């Protein structure tokens, strides 16, 4: 068809989205990898040309829609084809594709028709807030600059970003889980080879992300009138509460906190970006308790991430971190193991969630990463740049029916032991959680190591670490790399209804330790942790013995100056073990160094505590007696540690060790 020079037209190939997100040409049966660099063969070309149409601006097809289609990048698969080098790709998910402020709908008989996307202001002056492009995710770049970015830019610029750094550890963990869900749906990766290609690339390719996000763009509008992001529009009939309900440290109603002095009369407002961050965090970490009922049910379980310490493997950049936490993802092959072909995140649901609470199993990994544990609706006032969230409705959502060790991949689990140190065979495996005083490093065996005898039976490390070990074996990643495990969590009160504290810790993750399959490393690390425990017990015995002898109340807990100071030297101990294993050297120097540091830190804590206790008369005699017993217990523990570790140390000890 000949067109006048000023006509607006573009050639496109129409695709439908399979359940796993892959693109299948309209009228075809097999998916096409649009990111492949080689042009289509003759058979594929025939199918693609049959699915192509020319869009021409007309009364039925607005020119801005055609221009928006023309602005989309030509897929790599088309760029080297003489027949398709000017064609764009349109991907229709369940018959819809959102582009240029319009919804394009495809029908087999009627073809393409266009509807304007309903994003007009509503009551209270609501406007749209596009989470894909508007800045709302706080990051730290490799050069140290702090910046707030839109979701799409965070992923495409991940190679220049050091980490996501939000105002609370729980928020940082929640945003990472959200980014992982988007990453999986856009990139997979469907195989180890595909994972390796993404790892070797300088940056994530833009086309797969755009192809995935364009059909779902309207689902990332925080204030969409019908399908607001991670919300339920049907809650509009309920009375709204203050926006402070979104923020755990705000004192609202019965949720009294120590440092906040908000009252019910205070008007709390949040910017759209603040509200979006707390909304994502709410679904992952909201405490349990009574919520506003939609009908009758007002009881809610704590959100899933409250049950465990969320473990994130961190690399040198956010690009590396996303890949290190991304298992091979191919739902049609049920990869990862808990994923079904029906897996999808919440924004891929055709309709918004029912306002009524329910209970179900997870369909797969991205479903779990974006679990809708609450029904929420934000209320906003103002328009444009002055829009502020001033209210919220929160009701019970979807309860998770799952056995966590079978489902959750960003957590470690272990079976409890009895008084004799044996596993309780009839007890379930429990998730590793953070403790306000004793560091997460005390669970390094469960976090880092695998055990051919116990793994999956009595303990289970985060399953992403198994893939990292395998990728190192196949030389996709350096075999001597040292990554970090960042562990996030929060502590709730005894009723699991109030947040008492947020927690975040870090443990080195040397790849040689992740790859180790022998029992000696686990024994060495276990002995190191036992030494720390025995030194801590000796400190406690010093305090309790003095209390029994003199019947006086100690000035402070004796181990508050001990446990927090062990984290850094233990990290050094782990790195030294990994280096020794890589070089074939003995681990004895590392264990001796650890033993000295534990003894010194325990002695220092004891000395400070003694200095702060009454020191005259009978008190002096009681202190002297208890301190002598402490020193004896400490020396005995260190001697036993050195004797045990000498048995498990391997390799050849260097002359300078």
mmCIF file with all atom_site columns, C-alpha atoms in Angstrom, residues 373-509:
data_model
loop_
_atom_site.group_PDB
_atom_site.id
_atom_site.type_symbol
_atom_site.label_atom_id
_atom_site.label_alt_id
_atom_site.label_comp_id
_atom_site.label_asym_id
_atom_site.label_entity_id
_atom_site.label_seq_id
_atom_site.pdbx_PDB_ins_code
_atom_site.Cartn_x
_atom_site.Cartn_y
_atom_site.Cartn_z
_atom_site.occupancy
_atom_site.B_iso_or_equiv
_atom_site.pdbx_formal_charge
_atom_site.auth_seq_id
_atom_site.auth_comp_id
_atom_site.auth_asym_id
_atom_site.auth_atom_id
_atom_site.pdbx_PDB_model_num
ATOM 1   C CA . UNK A 1 373 ? -0.679 -10.959 52.501 1.00 0.00 ? 373 UNK A CA 1
ATOM 2   C CA . UNK A 1 374 ? -2.988 -7.945  52.923 1.00 0.00 ? 374 UNK A CA 1
ATOM 3   C CA . UNK A 1 375 ? -5.740 -6.182  51.043 1.00 0.00 ? 375 UNK A CA 1
ATOM 4   C CA . UNK A 1 376 ? -4.755 -2.528  50.894 1.00 0.00 ? 376 UNK A CA 1
ATOM 5   C CA . UNK A 1 377 ? -6.073 0.680   49.367 1.00 0.00 ? 377 UNK A CA 1
ATOM 6   C CA . UNK A 1 378 ? -4.238 3.983   49.548 1.00 0.00 ? 378 UNK A CA 1
ATOM 7   C CA . UNK A 1 379 ? -6.122 7.256   49.697 1.00 0.00 ? 379 UNK A CA 1
ATOM 8   C CA . UNK A 1 380 ? -4.533 10.350  48.166 1.00 0.00 ? 380 UNK A CA 1
ATOM 9   C CA . UNK A 1 381 ? -5.267 14.063  47.954 1.00 0.00 ? 381 UNK A CA 1
ATOM 10  C CA . UNK A 1 382 ? -3.906 16.677  45.583 1.00 0.00 ? 382 UNK A CA 1
ATOM 11  C CA . UNK A 1 383 ? -2.874 16.353  41.979 1.00 0.00 ? 383 UNK A CA 1
ATOM 12  C CA . UNK A 1 384 ? 0.282  16.160  39.913 1.00 0.00 ? 384 UNK A CA 1
ATOM 13  C CA . UNK A 1 385 ? 3.414  16.814  41.919 1.00 0.00 ? 385 UNK A CA 1
ATOM 14  C CA . UNK A 1 386 ? 1.441  17.762  45.033 1.00 0.00 ? 386 UNK A CA 1
ATOM 15  C CA . UNK A 1 387 ? -0.310 14.400  45.439 1.00 0.00 ? 387 UNK A CA 1
ATOM 16  C CA . UNK A 1 388 ? 0.090  13.023  48.973 1.00 0.00 ? 388 UNK A CA 1
ATOM 17  C CA . UNK A 1 389 ? -1.164 9.790   50.559 1.00 0.00 ? 389 UNK A CA 1
ATOM 18  C CA . UNK A 1 390 ? -3.223 10.758  53.616 1.00 0.00 ? 390 UNK A CA 1
ATOM 19  C CA . UNK A 1 391 ? -5.089 7.538   54.404 1.00 0.00 ? 391 UNK A CA 1
ATOM 20  C CA . UNK A 1 392 ? -5.144 3.778   53.960 1.00 0.00 ? 392 UNK A CA 1
ATOM 21  C CA . UNK A 1 393 ? -7.423 0.782   54.375 1.00 0.00 ? 393 UNK A CA 1
ATOM 22  C CA . UNK A 1 394 ? -5.727 -2.458  55.447 1.00 0.00 ? 394 UNK A CA 1
ATOM 23  C CA . UNK A 1 395 ? -7.706 -5.695  55.739 1.00 0.00 ? 395 UNK A CA 1
ATOM 24  C CA . UNK A 1 396 ? -6.696 -9.389  55.983 1.00 0.00 ? 396 UNK A CA 1
ATOM 25  C CA . UNK A 1 397 ? -5.353 -10.788 52.718 1.00 0.00 ? 397 UNK A CA 1
ATOM 26  C CA . UNK A 1 398 ? -4.180 -14.170 51.454 1.00 0.00 ? 398 UNK A CA 1
ATOM 27  C CA . UNK A 1 399 ? -2.853 -16.621 54.036 1.00 0.00 ? 399 UNK A CA 1
ATOM 28  C CA . UNK A 1 400 ? 0.062  -18.735 52.848 1.00 0.00 ? 400 UNK A CA 1
ATOM 29  C CA . UNK A 1 401 ? -0.498 -22.492 52.997 1.00 0.00 ? 401 UNK A CA 1
ATOM 30  C CA . UNK A 1 402 ? 3.061  -23.795 52.777 1.00 0.00 ? 402 UNK A CA 1
ATOM 31  C CA . UNK A 1 403 ? 5.839  -25.768 54.381 1.00 0.00 ? 403 UNK A CA 1
ATOM 32  C CA . UNK A 1 404 ? 8.514  -23.080 54.274 1.00 0.00 ? 404 UNK A CA 1
ATOM 33  C CA . UNK A 1 405 ? 11.586 -25.325 53.701 1.00 0.00 ? 405 UNK A CA 1
ATOM 34  C CA . UNK A 1 406 ? 9.907  -26.569 50.515 1.00 0.00 ? 406 UNK A CA 1
ATOM 35  C CA . UNK A 1 407 ? 8.961  -23.101 49.269 1.00 0.00 ? 407 UNK A CA 1
ATOM 36  C CA . UNK A 1 408 ? 11.212 -20.299 50.497 1.00 0.00 ? 408 UNK A CA 1
ATOM 37  C CA . UNK A 1 409 ? 14.624 -20.013 48.817 1.00 0.00 ? 409 UNK A CA 1
ATOM 38  C CA . UNK A 1 410 ? 15.927 -16.885 50.595 1.00 0.00 ? 410 UNK A CA 1
ATOM 39  C CA . UNK A 1 411 ? 16.144 -18.540 54.020 1.00 0.00 ? 411 UNK A CA 1
ATOM 40  C CA . UNK A 1 412 ? 18.125 -21.152 55.932 1.00 0.00 ? 412 UNK A CA 1
ATOM 41  C CA . UNK A 1 413 ? 16.551 -23.895 58.049 1.00 0.00 ? 413 UNK A CA 1
ATOM 42  C CA . UNK A 1 414 ? 17.722 -26.324 60.726 1.00 0.00 ? 414 UNK A CA 1
ATOM 43  C CA . UNK A 1 415 ? 16.174 -29.000 62.886 1.00 0.00 ? 415 UNK A CA 1
ATOM 44  C CA . UNK A 1 416 ? 16.471 -28.310 66.627 1.00 0.00 ? 416 UNK A CA 1
ATOM 45  C CA . UNK A 1 417 ? 18.670 -30.500 68.821 1.00 0.00 ? 417 UNK A CA 1
ATOM 46  C CA . UNK A 1 418 ? 17.992 -32.099 72.178 1.00 0.00 ? 418 UNK A CA 1
ATOM 47  C CA . UNK A 1 419 ? 20.034 -31.638 75.372 1.00 0.00 ? 419 UNK A CA 1
ATOM 48  C CA . UNK A 1 420 ? 22.582 -34.221 74.147 1.00 0.00 ? 420 UNK A CA 1
ATOM 49  C CA . UNK A 1 421 ? 23.127 -32.402 70.856 1.00 0.00 ? 421 UNK A CA 1
ATOM 50  C CA . UNK A 1 422 ? 21.188 -34.886 68.741 1.00 0.00 ? 422 UNK A CA 1
ATOM 51  C CA . UNK A 1 423 ? 18.640 -33.793 66.131 1.00 0.00 ? 423 UNK A CA 1
ATOM 52  C CA . UNK A 1 424 ? 15.025 -34.041 67.261 1.00 0.00 ? 424 UNK A CA 1
ATOM 53  C CA . UNK A 1 425 ? 13.767 -36.333 64.519 1.00 0.00 ? 425 UNK A CA 1
ATOM 54  C CA . UNK A 1 426 ? 10.099 -35.612 65.235 1.00 0.00 ? 426 UNK A CA 1
ATOM 55  C CA . UNK A 1 427 ? 10.555 -31.821 65.171 1.00 0.00 ? 427 UNK A CA 1
ATOM 56  C CA . UNK A 1 428 ? 10.148 -29.797 61.956 1.00 0.00 ? 428 UNK A CA 1
ATOM 57  C CA . UNK A 1 429 ? 13.019 -27.827 60.452 1.00 0.00 ? 429 UNK A CA 1
ATOM 58  C CA . UNK A 1 430 ? 12.872 -24.260 61.746 1.00 0.00 ? 430 UNK A CA 1
ATOM 59  C CA . UNK A 1 431 ? 13.969 -21.133 59.876 1.00 0.00 ? 431 UNK A CA 1
ATOM 60  C CA . UNK A 1 432 ? 17.104 -19.298 60.969 1.00 0.00 ? 432 UNK A CA 1
ATOM 61  C CA . UNK A 1 433 ? 16.162 -15.928 62.441 1.00 0.00 ? 433 UNK A CA 1
ATOM 62  C CA . UNK A 1 434 ? 18.093 -12.917 63.653 1.00 0.00 ? 434 UNK A CA 1
ATOM 63  C CA . UNK A 1 435 ? 18.687 -12.249 67.341 1.00 0.00 ? 435 UNK A CA 1
ATOM 64  C CA . UNK A 1 436 ? 19.081 -8.709  68.719 1.00 0.00 ? 436 UNK A CA 1
ATOM 65  C CA . UNK A 1 437 ? 22.280 -9.602  70.614 1.00 0.00 ? 437 UNK A CA 1
ATOM 66  C CA . UNK A 1 438 ? 23.806 -12.818 69.288 1.00 0.00 ? 438 UNK A CA 1
ATOM 67  C CA . UNK A 1 439 ? 24.886 -12.450 65.671 1.00 0.00 ? 439 UNK A CA 1
ATOM 68  C CA . UNK A 1 440 ? 23.587 -14.362 62.686 1.00 0.00 ? 440 UNK A CA 1
ATOM 69  C CA . UNK A 1 441 ? 27.163 -15.573 62.114 1.00 0.00 ? 441 UNK A CA 1
ATOM 70  C CA . UNK A 1 442 ? 26.458 -18.183 64.812 1.00 0.00 ? 442 UNK A CA 1
ATOM 71  C CA . UNK A 1 443 ? 24.344 -19.935 62.155 1.00 0.00 ? 443 UNK A CA 1
ATOM 72  C CA . UNK A 1 444 ? 27.126 -19.891 59.542 1.00 0.00 ? 444 UNK A CA 1
ATOM 73  C CA . UNK A 1 445 ? 27.079 -23.677 59.186 1.00 0.00 ? 445 UNK A CA 1
ATOM 74  C CA . UNK A 1 446 ? 23.392 -23.608 58.188 1.00 0.00 ? 446 UNK A CA 1
ATOM 75  C CA . UNK A 1 447 ? 23.806 -20.443 56.094 1.00 0.00 ? 447 UNK A CA 1
ATOM 76  C CA . UNK A 1 448 ? 26.933 -21.323 54.121 1.00 0.00 ? 448 UNK A CA 1
ATOM 77  C CA . UNK A 1 449 ? 27.794 -24.996 54.069 1.00 0.00 ? 449 UNK A CA 1
ATOM 78  C CA . UNK A 1 450 ? 26.240 -28.071 52.552 1.00 0.00 ? 450 UNK A CA 1
ATOM 79  C CA . UNK A 1 451 ? 26.454 -31.501 54.123 1.00 0.00 ? 451 UNK A CA 1
ATOM 80  C CA . UNK A 1 452 ? 26.008 -34.629 52.020 1.00 0.00 ? 452 UNK A CA 1
ATOM 81  C CA . UNK A 1 453 ? 24.483 -36.396 55.023 1.00 0.00 ? 453 UNK A CA 1
ATOM 82  C CA . UNK A 1 454 ? 22.341 -33.718 56.650 1.00 0.00 ? 454 UNK A CA 1
ATOM 83  C CA . UNK A 1 455 ? 21.425 -31.265 53.871 1.00 0.00 ? 455 UNK A CA 1
ATOM 84  C CA . UNK A 1 456 ? 17.690 -31.382 53.228 1.00 0.00 ? 456 UNK A CA 1
ATOM 85  C CA . UNK A 1 457 ? 17.177 -33.744 56.167 1.00 0.00 ? 457 UNK A CA 1
ATOM 86  C CA . UNK A 1 458 ? 18.246 -31.786 59.234 1.00 0.00 ? 458 UNK A CA 1
ATOM 87  C CA . UNK A 1 459 ? 19.427 -28.517 57.782 1.00 0.00 ? 459 UNK A CA 1
ATOM 88  C CA . UNK A 1 460 ? 19.084 -26.538 54.575 1.00 0.00 ? 460 UNK A CA 1
ATOM 89  C CA . UNK A 1 461 ? 21.036 -23.523 53.429 1.00 0.00 ? 461 UNK A CA 1
ATOM 90  C CA . UNK A 1 462 ? 19.433 -20.915 51.098 1.00 0.00 ? 462 UNK A CA 1
ATOM 91  C CA . UNK A 1 463 ? 18.968 -22.836 47.863 1.00 0.00 ? 463 UNK A CA 1
ATOM 92  C CA . UNK A 1 464 ? 20.456 -20.064 45.725 1.00 0.00 ? 464 UNK A CA 1
ATOM 93  C CA . UNK A 1 465 ? 23.838 -20.952 47.266 1.00 0.00 ? 465 UNK A CA 1
ATOM 94  C CA . UNK A 1 466 ? 23.648 -24.416 45.713 1.00 0.00 ? 466 UNK A CA 1
ATOM 95  C CA . UNK A 1 467 ? 23.404 -22.811 42.290 1.00 0.00 ? 467 UNK A CA 1
ATOM 96  C CA . UNK A 1 468 ? 26.310 -20.455 43.038 1.00 0.00 ? 468 UNK A CA 1
ATOM 97  C CA . UNK A 1 469 ? 28.466 -23.463 43.951 1.00 0.00 ? 469 UNK A CA 1
ATOM 98  C CA . UNK A 1 470 ? 27.504 -25.206 40.703 1.00 0.00 ? 470 UNK A CA 1
ATOM 99  C CA . UNK A 1 471 ? 28.150 -22.069 38.625 1.00 0.00 ? 471 UNK A CA 1
ATOM 100 C CA . UNK A 1 472 ? 31.598 -21.778 40.174 1.00 0.00 ? 472 UNK A CA 1
ATOM 101 C CA . UNK A 1 473 ? 32.266 -25.441 39.313 1.00 0.00 ? 473 UNK A CA 1
ATOM 102 C CA . UNK A 1 474 ? 31.397 -24.638 35.677 1.00 0.00 ? 474 UNK A CA 1
ATOM 103 C CA . UNK A 1 475 ? 33.541 -21.470 35.813 1.00 0.00 ? 475 UNK A CA 1
ATOM 104 C CA . UNK A 1 476 ? 30.746 -19.014 35.154 1.00 0.00 ? 476 UNK A CA 1
ATOM 105 C CA . UNK A 1 477 ? 31.848 -17.112 38.260 1.00 0.00 ? 477 UNK A CA 1
ATOM 106 C CA . UNK A 1 478 ? 35.296 -16.846 39.915 1.00 0.00 ? 478 UNK A CA 1
ATOM 107 C CA . UNK A 1 479 ? 36.107 -19.815 42.135 1.00 0.00 ? 479 UNK A CA 1
ATOM 108 C CA . UNK A 1 480 ? 37.901 -17.597 44.665 1.00 0.00 ? 480 UNK A CA 1
ATOM 109 C CA . UNK A 1 481 ? 35.258 -14.848 44.921 1.00 0.00 ? 481 UNK A CA 1
ATOM 110 C CA . UNK A 1 482 ? 34.009 -13.651 48.283 1.00 0.00 ? 482 UNK A CA 1
ATOM 111 C CA . UNK A 1 483 ? 30.412 -12.456 48.279 1.00 0.00 ? 483 UNK A CA 1
ATOM 112 C CA . UNK A 1 484 ? 28.340 -11.378 51.278 1.00 0.00 ? 484 UNK A CA 1
ATOM 113 C CA . UNK A 1 485 ? 25.185 -12.708 52.841 1.00 0.00 ? 485 UNK A CA 1
ATOM 114 C CA . UNK A 1 486 ? 23.042 -9.823  54.035 1.00 0.00 ? 486 UNK A CA 1
ATOM 115 C CA . UNK A 1 487 ? 20.329 -11.057 56.381 1.00 0.00 ? 487 UNK A CA 1
ATOM 116 C CA . UNK A 1 488 ? 17.248 -8.927  57.117 1.00 0.00 ? 488 UNK A CA 1
ATOM 117 C CA . UNK A 1 489 ? 14.451 -9.357  59.621 1.00 0.00 ? 489 UNK A CA 1
ATOM 118 C CA . UNK A 1 490 ? 12.434 -7.868  62.417 1.00 0.00 ? 490 UNK A CA 1
ATOM 119 C CA . UNK A 1 491 ? 11.539 -8.892  65.935 1.00 0.00 ? 491 UNK A CA 1
ATOM 120 C CA . UNK A 1 492 ? 7.881  -8.869  66.975 1.00 0.00 ? 492 UNK A CA 1
ATOM 121 C CA . UNK A 1 493 ? 6.407  -8.818  70.460 1.00 0.00 ? 493 UNK A CA 1
ATOM 122 C CA . UNK A 1 494 ? 5.144  -11.995 72.148 1.00 0.00 ? 494 UNK A CA 1
ATOM 123 C CA . UNK A 1 495 ? 1.772  -11.668 70.403 1.00 0.00 ? 495 UNK A CA 1
ATOM 124 C CA . UNK A 1 496 ? 3.390  -11.063 66.988 1.00 0.00 ? 496 UNK A CA 1
ATOM 125 C CA . UNK A 1 497 ? 1.384  -7.879  66.555 1.00 0.00 ? 497 UNK A CA 1
ATOM 126 C CA . UNK A 1 498 ? 3.925  -5.093  67.208 1.00 0.00 ? 498 UNK A CA 1
ATOM 127 C CA . UNK A 1 499 ? 7.368  -4.506  65.683 1.00 0.00 ? 499 UNK A CA 1
ATOM 128 C CA . UNK A 1 500 ? 9.964  -4.235  68.461 1.00 0.00 ? 500 UNK A CA 1
ATOM 129 C CA . UNK A 1 501 ? 13.111 -3.829  66.372 1.00 0.00 ? 501 UNK A CA 1
ATOM 130 C CA . UNK A 1 502 ? 14.532 -4.151  62.883 1.00 0.00 ? 502 UNK A CA 1
ATOM 131 C CA . UNK A 1 503 ? 17.622 -6.271  62.310 1.00 0.00 ? 503 UNK A CA 1
ATOM 132 C CA . UNK A 1 504 ? 20.246 -6.481  59.575 1.00 0.00 ? 504 UNK A CA 1
ATOM 133 C CA . UNK A 1 505 ? 23.540 -8.371  59.607 1.00 0.00 ? 505 UNK A CA 1
ATOM 134 C CA . UNK A 1 506 ? 26.212 -9.433  57.155 1.00 0.00 ? 506 UNK A CA 1
ATOM 135 C CA . UNK A 1 507 ? 28.314 -12.595 56.844 1.00 0.00 ? 507 UNK A CA 1
ATOM 136 C CA . UNK A 1 508 ? 31.094 -13.183 54.267 1.00 0.00 ? 508 UNK A CA 1
ATOM 137 C CA . UNK A 1 509 ? 30.330 -15.949 51.781 1.00 0.00 ? 509 UNK A CA 1
#
